[in-house]
Coordinates of C-alpha atoms and ligand atoms in Angstrom, one line a residue:
X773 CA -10.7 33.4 14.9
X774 CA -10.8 29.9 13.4
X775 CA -9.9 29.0 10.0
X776 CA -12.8 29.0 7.4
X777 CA -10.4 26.7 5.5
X778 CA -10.2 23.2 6.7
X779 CA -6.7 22.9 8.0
X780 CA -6.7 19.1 6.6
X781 CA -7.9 20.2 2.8
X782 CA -6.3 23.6 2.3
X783 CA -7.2 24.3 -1.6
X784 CA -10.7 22.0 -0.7
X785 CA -9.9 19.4 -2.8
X786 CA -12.7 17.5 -2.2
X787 CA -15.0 20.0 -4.2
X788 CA -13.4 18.5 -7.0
X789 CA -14.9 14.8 -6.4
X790 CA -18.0 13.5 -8.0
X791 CA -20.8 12.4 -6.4
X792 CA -19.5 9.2 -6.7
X793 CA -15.8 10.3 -5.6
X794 CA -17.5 12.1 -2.2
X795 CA -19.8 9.2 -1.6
X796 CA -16.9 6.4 -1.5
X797 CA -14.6 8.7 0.5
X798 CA -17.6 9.2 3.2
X799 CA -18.5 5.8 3.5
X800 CA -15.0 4.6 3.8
X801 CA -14.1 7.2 6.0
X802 CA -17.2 6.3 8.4
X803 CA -16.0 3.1 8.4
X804 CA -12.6 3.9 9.5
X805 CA -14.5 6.5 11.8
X806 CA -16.8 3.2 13.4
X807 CA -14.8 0.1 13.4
X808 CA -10.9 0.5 12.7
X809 CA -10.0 3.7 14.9
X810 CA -11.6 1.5 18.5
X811 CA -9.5 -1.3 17.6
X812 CA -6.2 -0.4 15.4
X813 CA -4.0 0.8 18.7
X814 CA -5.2 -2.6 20.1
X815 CA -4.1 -4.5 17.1
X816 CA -0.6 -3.1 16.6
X817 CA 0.5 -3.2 20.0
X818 CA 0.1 -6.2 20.0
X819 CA 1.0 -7.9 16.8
X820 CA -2.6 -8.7 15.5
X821 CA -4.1 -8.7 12.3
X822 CA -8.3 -7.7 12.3
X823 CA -9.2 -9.9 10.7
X824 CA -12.5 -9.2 11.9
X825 CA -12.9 -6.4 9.5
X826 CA -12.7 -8.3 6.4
X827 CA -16.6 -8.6 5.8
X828 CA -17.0 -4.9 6.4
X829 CA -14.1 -4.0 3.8
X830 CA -15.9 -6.7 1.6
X831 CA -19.6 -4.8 2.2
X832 CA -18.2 -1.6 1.4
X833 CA -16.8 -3.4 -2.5
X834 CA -13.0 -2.3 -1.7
X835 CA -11.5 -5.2 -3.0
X836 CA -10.5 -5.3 -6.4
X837 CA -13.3 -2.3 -6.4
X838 CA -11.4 -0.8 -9.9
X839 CA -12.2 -3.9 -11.6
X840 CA -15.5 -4.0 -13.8
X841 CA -17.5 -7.4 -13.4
X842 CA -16.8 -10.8 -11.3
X843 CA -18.8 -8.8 -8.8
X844 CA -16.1 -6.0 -8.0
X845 CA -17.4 -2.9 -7.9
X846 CA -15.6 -1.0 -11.0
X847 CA -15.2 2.4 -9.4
X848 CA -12.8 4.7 -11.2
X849 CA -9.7 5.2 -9.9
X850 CA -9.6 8.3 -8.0
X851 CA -12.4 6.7 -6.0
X852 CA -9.7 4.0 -5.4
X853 CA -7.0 6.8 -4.6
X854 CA -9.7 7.8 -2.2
X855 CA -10.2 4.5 -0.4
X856 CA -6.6 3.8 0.3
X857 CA -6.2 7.2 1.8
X858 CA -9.2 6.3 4.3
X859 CA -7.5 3.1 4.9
X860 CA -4.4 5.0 6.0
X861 CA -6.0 7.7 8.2
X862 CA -6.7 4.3 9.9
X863 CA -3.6 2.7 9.5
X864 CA -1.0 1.5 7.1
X865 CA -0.9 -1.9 7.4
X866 CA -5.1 -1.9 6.8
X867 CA -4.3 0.2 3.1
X868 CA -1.6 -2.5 2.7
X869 CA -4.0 -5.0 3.0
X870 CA -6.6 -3.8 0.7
X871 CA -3.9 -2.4 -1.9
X872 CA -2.1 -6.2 -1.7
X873 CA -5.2 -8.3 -2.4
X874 CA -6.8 -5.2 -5.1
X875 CA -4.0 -4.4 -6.9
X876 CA -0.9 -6.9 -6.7
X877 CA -3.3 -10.5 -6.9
X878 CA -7.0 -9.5 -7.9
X879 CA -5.4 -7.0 -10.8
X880 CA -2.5 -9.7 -12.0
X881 CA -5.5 -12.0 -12.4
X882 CA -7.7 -9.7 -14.1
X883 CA -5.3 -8.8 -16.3
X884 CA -3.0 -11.7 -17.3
X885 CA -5.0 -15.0 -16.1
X886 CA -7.3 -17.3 -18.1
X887 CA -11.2 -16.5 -18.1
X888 CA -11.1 -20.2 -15.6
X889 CA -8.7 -18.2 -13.2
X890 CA -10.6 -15.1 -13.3
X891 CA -14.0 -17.2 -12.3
X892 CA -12.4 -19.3 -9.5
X893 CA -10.5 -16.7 -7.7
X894 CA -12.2 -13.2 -8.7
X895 CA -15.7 -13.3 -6.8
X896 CA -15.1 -15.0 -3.8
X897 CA -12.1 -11.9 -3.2
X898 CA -14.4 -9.4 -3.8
X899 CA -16.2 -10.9 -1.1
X900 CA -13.4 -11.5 1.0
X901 CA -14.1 -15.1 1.5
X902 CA -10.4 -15.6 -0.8
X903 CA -7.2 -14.0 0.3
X904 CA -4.2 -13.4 -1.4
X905 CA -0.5 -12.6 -1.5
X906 CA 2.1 -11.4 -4.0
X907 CA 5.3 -12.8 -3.8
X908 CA 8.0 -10.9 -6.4
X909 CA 10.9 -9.9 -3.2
X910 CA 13.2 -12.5 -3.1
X911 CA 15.8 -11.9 0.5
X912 CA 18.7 -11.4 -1.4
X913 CA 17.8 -7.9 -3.2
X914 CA 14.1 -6.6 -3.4
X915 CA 14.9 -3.5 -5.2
X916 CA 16.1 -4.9 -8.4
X917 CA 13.4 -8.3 -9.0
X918 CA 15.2 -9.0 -12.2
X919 CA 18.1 -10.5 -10.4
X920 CA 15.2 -13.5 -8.9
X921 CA 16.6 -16.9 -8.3
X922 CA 13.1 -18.9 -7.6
X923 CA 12.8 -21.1 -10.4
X924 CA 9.9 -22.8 -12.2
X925 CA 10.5 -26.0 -14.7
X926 CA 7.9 -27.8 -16.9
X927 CA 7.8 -31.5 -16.3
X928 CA 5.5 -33.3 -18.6
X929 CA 2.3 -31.1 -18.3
X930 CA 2.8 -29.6 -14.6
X931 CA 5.5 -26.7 -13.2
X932 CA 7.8 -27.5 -10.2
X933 CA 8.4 -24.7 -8.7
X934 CA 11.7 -24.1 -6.1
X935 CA 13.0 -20.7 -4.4
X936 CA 11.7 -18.8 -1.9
X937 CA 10.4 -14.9 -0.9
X938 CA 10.5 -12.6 1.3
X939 CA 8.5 -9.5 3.5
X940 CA 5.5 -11.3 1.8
X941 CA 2.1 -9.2 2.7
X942 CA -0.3 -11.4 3.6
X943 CA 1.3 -14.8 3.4
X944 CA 0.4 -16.7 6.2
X945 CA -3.7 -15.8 5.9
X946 CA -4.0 -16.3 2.3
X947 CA -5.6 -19.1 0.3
X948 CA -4.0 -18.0 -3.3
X949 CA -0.2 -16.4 -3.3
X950 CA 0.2 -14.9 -7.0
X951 CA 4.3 -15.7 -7.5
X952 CA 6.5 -14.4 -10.0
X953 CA 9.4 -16.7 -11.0
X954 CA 12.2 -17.3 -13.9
X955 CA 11.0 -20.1 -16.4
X956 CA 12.8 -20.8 -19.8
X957 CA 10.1 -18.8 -21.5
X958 CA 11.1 -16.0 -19.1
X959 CA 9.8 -14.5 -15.8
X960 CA 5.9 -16.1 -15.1
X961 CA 3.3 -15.8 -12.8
X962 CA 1.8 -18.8 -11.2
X963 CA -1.5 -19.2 -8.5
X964 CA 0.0 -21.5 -5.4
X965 CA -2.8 -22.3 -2.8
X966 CA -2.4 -22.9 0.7
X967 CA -1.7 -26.4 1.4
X968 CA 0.1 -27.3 -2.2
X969 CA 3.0 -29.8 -0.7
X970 CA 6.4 -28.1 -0.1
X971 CA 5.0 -24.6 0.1
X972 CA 5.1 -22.9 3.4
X973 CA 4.3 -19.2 4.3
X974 CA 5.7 -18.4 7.9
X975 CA 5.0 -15.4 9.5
X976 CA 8.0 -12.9 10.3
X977 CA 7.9 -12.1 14.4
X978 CA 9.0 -8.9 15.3
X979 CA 8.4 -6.3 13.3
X980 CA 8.1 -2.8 14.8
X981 CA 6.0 -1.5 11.7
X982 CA 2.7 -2.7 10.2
X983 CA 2.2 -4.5 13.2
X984 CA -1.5 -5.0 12.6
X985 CA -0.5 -6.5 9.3
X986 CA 0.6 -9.7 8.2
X987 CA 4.2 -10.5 6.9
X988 CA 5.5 -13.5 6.0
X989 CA 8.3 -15.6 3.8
X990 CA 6.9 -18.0 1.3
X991 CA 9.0 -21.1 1.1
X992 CA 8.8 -23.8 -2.5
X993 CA 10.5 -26.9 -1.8
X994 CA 9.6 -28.9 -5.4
X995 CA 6.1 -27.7 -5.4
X996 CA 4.1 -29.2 -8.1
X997 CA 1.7 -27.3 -9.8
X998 CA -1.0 -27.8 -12.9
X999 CA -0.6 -26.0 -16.4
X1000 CA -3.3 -24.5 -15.4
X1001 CA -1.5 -22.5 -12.7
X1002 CA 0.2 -20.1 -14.9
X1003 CA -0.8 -17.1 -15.8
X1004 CA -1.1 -17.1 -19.3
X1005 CA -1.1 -13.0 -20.2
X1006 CA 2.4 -12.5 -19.4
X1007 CA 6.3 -14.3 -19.8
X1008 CA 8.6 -11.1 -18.5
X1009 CA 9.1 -8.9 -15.6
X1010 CA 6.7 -6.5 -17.6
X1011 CA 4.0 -8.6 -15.3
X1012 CA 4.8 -8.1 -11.8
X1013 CA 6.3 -4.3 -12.7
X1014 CA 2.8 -3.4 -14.2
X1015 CA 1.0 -4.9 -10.8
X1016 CA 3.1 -2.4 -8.9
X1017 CA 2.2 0.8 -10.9
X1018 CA -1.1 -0.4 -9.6
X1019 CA -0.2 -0.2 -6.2
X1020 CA 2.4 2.4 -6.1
X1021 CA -0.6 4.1 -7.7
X1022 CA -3.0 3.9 -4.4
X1023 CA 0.1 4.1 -1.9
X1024 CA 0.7 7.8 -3.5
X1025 CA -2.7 8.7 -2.4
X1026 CA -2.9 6.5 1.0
X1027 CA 0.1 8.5 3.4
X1028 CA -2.0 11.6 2.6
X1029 CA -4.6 9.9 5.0
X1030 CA -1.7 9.0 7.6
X1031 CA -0.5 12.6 7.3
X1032 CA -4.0 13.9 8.0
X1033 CA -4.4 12.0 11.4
X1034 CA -1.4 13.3 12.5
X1035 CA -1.4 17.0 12.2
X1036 CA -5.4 16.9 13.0
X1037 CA -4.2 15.2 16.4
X1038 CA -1.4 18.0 16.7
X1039 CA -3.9 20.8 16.1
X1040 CA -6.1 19.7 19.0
X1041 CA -3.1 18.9 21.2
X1042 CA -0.7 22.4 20.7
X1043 CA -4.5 24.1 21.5
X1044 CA -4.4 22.4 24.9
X1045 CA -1.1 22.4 25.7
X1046 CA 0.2 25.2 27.8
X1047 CA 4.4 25.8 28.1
X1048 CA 5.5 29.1 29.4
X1049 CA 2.2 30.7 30.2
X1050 CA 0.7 30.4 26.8
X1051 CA -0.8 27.6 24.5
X1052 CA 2.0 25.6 22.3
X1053 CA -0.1 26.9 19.3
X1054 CA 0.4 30.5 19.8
X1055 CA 4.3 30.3 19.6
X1056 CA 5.6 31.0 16.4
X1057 CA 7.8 27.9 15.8
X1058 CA 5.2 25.4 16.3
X1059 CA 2.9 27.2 14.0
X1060 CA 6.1 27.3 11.4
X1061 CA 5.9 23.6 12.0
X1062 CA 2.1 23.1 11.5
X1063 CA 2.0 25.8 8.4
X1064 CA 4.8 23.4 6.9
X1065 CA 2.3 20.3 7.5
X1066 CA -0.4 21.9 6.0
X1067 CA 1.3 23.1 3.0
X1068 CA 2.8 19.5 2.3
X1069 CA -0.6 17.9 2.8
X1070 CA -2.2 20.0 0.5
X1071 CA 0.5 19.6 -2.3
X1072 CA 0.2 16.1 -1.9
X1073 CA -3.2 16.1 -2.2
X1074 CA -3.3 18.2 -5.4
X1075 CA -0.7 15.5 -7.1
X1076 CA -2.8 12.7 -6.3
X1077 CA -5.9 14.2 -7.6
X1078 CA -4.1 14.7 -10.9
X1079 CA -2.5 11.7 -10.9
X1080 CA -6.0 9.9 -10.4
X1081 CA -7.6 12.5 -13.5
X1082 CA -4.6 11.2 -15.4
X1083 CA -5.1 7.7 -15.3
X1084 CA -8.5 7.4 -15.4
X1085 CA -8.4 9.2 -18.6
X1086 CA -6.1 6.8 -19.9
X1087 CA -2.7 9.0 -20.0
X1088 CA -0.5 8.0 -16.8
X1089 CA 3.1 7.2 -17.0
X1090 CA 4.7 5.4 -14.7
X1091 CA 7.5 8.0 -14.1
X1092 CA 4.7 10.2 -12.6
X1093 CA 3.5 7.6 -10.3
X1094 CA 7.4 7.3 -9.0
X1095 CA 7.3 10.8 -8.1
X1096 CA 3.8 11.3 -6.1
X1097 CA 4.9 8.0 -4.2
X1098 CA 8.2 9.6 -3.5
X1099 CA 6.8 12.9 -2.3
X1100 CA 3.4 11.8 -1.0
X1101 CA 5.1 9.1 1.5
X1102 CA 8.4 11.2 2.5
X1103 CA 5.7 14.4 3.1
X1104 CA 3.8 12.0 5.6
X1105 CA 6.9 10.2 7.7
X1106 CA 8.4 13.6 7.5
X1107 CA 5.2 14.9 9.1
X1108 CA 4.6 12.1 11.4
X1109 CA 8.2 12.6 12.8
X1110 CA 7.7 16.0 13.6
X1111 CA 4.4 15.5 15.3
X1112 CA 5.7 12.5 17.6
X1113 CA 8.5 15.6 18.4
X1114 CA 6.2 18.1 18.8
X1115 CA 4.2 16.0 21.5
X1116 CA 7.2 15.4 23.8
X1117 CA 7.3 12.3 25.9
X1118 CA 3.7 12.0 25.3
X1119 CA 4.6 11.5 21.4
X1120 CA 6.6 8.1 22.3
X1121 CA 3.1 6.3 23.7
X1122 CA 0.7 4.7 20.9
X1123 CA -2.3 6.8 23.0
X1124 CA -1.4 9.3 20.4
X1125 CA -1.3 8.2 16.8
X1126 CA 2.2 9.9 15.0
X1127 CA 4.6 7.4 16.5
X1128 CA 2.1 4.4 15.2
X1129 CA 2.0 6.1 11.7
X1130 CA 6.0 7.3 12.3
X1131 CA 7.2 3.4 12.7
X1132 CA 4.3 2.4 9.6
X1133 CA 5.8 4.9 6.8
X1134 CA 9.2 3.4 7.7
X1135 CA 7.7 0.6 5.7
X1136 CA 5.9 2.6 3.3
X1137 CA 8.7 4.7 2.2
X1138 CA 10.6 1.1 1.5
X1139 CA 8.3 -1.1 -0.2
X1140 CA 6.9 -1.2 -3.8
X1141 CA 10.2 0.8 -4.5
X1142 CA 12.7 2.2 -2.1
X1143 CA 12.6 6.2 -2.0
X1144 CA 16.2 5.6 -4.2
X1145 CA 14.8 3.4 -6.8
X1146 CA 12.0 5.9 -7.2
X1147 CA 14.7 9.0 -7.6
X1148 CA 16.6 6.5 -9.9
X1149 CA 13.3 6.5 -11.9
X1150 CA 12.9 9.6 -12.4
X1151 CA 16.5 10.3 -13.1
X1152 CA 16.2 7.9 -16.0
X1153 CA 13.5 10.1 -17.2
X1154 CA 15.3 13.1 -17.2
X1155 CA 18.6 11.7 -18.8
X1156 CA 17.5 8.7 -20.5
X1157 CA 20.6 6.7 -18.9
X1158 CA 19.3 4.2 -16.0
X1159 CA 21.7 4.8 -13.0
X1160 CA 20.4 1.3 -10.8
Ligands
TGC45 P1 13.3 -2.6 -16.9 O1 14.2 -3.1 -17.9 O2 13.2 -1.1 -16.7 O3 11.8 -3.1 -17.3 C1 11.5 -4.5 -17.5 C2 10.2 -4.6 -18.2 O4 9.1 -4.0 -17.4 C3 8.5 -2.9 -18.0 N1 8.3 -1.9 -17.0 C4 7.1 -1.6 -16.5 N2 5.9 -2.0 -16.9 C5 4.8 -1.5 -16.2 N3 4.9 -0.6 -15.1 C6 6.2 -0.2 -14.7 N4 6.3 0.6 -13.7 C7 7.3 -0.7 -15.4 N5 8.6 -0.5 -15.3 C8 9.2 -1.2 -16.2 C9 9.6 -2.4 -19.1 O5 8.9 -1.7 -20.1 C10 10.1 -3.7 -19.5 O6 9.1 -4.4 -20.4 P2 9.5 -5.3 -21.6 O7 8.2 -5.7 -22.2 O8 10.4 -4.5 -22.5 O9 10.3 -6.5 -21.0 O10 13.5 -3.3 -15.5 P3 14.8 -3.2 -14.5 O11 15.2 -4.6 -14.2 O12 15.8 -2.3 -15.0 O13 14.1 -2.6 -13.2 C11 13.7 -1.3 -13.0 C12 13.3 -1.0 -11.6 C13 14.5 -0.9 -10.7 C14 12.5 0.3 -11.6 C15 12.4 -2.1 -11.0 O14 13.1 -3.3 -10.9 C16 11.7 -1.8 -9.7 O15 10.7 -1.1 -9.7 N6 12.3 -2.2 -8.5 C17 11.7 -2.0 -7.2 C18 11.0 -3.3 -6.8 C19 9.7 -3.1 -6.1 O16 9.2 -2.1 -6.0 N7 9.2 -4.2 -5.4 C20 8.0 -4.1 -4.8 C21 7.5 -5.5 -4.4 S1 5.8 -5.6 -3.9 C22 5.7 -4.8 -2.5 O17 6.6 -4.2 -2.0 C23 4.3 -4.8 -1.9 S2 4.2 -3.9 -0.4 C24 2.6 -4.1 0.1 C25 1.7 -3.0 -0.4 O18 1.7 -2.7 -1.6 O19 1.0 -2.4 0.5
FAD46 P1 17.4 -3.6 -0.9 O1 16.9 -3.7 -2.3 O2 18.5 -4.5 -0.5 O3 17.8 -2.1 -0.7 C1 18.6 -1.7 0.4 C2 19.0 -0.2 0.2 O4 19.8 -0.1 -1.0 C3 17.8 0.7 0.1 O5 18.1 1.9 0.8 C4 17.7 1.0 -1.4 O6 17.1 2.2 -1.7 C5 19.2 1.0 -1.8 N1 19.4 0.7 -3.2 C6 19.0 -0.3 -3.9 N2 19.4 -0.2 -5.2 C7 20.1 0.9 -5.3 C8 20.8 1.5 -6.3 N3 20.9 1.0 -7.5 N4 21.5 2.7 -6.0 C9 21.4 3.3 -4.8 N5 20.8 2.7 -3.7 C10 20.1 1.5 -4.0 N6 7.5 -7.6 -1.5 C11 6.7 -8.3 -2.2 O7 7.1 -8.9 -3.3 N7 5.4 -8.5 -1.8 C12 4.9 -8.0 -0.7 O8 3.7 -8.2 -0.4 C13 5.8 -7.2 0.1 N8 5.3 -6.6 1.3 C14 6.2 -6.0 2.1 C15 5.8 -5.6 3.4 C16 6.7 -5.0 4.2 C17 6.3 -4.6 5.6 C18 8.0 -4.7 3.8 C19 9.0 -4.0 4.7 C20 8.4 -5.1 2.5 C21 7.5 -5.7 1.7 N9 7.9 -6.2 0.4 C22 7.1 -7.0 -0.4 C23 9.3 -6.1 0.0 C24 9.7 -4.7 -0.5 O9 9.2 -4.4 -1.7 C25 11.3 -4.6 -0.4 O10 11.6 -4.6 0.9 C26 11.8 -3.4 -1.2 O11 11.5 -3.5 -2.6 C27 13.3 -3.2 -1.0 O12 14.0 -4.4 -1.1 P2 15.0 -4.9 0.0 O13 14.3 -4.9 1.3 O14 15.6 -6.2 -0.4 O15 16.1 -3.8 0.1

């Protein structure tokens, strides 16, 4: 007999939205349904960003959509946890995407830019007519930020900015890149647009993850920029660090959406499947495998949800968000592992959607803080001495 549980929400999670909370993750999820799923195989095989689902995204109000006013749409932020995990049912690079222009350039400017910032730039990225980037990697050590060597120097009134990033999100399509760097008043953000002389923003070839997403480096040769540029909210590496707990924030809820696709495709695949007389699904080790899926999903879920009632009530630490995006990514590129194993040969071909997730969660589990940097976290939590 089936299950009256459904195998993708174990302890129904979902009875626990709002109205509102449902309504987002159904229209979301229809969109993923309608437009990405026909097209995202298409787009990472080979190398291509969609862009034509930018007006869609924009329709919908998922950019910046925790923001209230400069016509975002000022949902809470379990509807935002919601989103990105629709996103990522989709695909990874997709969430990236929305979670890069919402939370790491329409938040920074929200929070720390000048009401003339937040008027130029908020609006038309809510309508996805503005893109943006958020450059804090530099090549020579991501994980620890405070060691950056790009470099920005007052002369008379403007900045002139040199150094350079790297595995920027967005870079080559965006109008605005939001880009931390050391100044003698201490680490600053500063609003570059496409086309300022001596900035360029290559794309990086040959990636084997997030291939329907766009990475680039961002190069400053002696760009000069306004006063005006700065952000004015925030002069230490407080700034970038709080954008991330934004982020980190949706990518704990977004693998949960990966993880899904995968063991919904397995379900329907070990069903069909026959090996030694019988369906794959009626052996006990592959229903080991899918009871372990199910479990992990679930538990994942149940973090995020609390995670997302913690912060919108006001009460999140950061240390919590390190360990659901610890758990929640390594319980979906641990699941999307075993399904590309548990589909054989078959589970090599992008016809089926593991390996596509497998090779996107390699990048999930590295960015906005290595799986290490977020043990390290926590370890500083439990022992108040920071091991990095
Ligand atoms: P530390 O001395 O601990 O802190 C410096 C200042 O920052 C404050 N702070 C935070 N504030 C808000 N949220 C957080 N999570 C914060 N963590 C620290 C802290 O209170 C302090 O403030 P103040 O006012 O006293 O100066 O800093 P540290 O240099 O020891 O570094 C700590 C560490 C290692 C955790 C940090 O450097 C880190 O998180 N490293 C990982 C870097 C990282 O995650 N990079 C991500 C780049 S963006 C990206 O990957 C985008 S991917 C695309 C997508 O999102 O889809
Ligand atoms: P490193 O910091 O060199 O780490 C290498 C290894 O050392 C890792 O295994 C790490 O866990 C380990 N390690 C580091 N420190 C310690 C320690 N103290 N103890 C033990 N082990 C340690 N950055 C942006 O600023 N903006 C973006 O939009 C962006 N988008 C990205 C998109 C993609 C597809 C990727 C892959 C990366 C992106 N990044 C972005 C960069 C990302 O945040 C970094 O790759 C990440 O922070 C790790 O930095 P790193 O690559 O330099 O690795």
């Amino acid at each position: 007999m089936a299950s009256s549980l459904n195998p993708l929400d174990l302890f129904d999670v979902r009875s626990e939205l709002s109205e509102e909370e449902a309504m987002v993750q159904d229209s979301v999820a229809r969109f993923v349904d309608d437009q990405v799923l026909p097209i995202i195989r298409e787009c990472f095989e080979k190398h291509r960003f969609p862009k034509e689902l930018i007006p869609g995204i924009a329709e919908l109000g998922l950019f910046g959509s925790s923001i209230d006013g400069y016509g975002c749409a000022g949902l809470n932020a379990v509807s935002y946890g919601l989103i990105c995990q629709e996103l990522e049912r989709g695909d990874s690079g997709l969430r990236s995407f929305v979670s890069v222009q919402s939370s790491l350039v329409m938040y920074p400017i929200h929070a720390f830019g000048s009401e003339e910032q937040k008027n130029r730039w908020l609006p038309p990225m809510a309508r996805g007519e503005a893109l943006g980037c958020f450059g804090l990697t530099e090549a020579h050590g991501g994980s620890d930020p405070g060691s950056m060597k790009t470099y920005a120097k007052r002369q008379g009134g403007d900045w002139v900015l040199n150094g350079s990033k790297m595995w920027i999100t967005n870079g080559t399509v965006a109008d605005v890149a939001v880009v931390w760097a050391r100044t003698d008043e201490g680490i600053r953000g500063f609003l570059v647009e496409r086309g300022t002389k001596g900035f360029d923003a290559p794309e990086i070839e040959n990636k084997m993850s997030l291939r329907a997403s766009v990475t680039s480096a961002l190069f400053f040769d002696n760009v000069r920029l306004p006063a005006s540029s700065m952000l004015p909210g925030v002069s230490s590496l407080r700034g970038p660090l709080s954008c991330l707990s934004q982020a980190r924030y949706g990518i704990s809820w977004g693998p949960i959406g990966a993880a899904q696709a995968c063991l919904k495709q397995l379900l329907e695949y070990t069903e069909t499947r026959e090996l030694f007389g019988r369906p794959l699904s009626h052996t006990q080790l592959i229903q080991a495998r899918l009871a372990d899926m199910a479990r992990r999903i679930t538990t994942a879920q149940l973090l995020a949800l609390r995670l997302g009632r913690l912060k919108d009530a006001g009460r999140l630490h950061p240390t919590q968000i390190s360990v659901a995006k610890w758990n929640n990514v390594r319980m979906a590129l641990d699941i999307a592992r075993d399904c590309r194993d548990m589909l054989g040969g078959a589970g090599i071909s992008a016809e089926y959607v593991p390996v596509r997730h497998m090779l996107n969660l390699e990048s999930v589990i590295t960015y906005e803080g290595t799986e290490s940097v977020h043990q390290l976290v926590v370890g500083k939590e439990l022992t108040g001495v920071s091991a990095f």
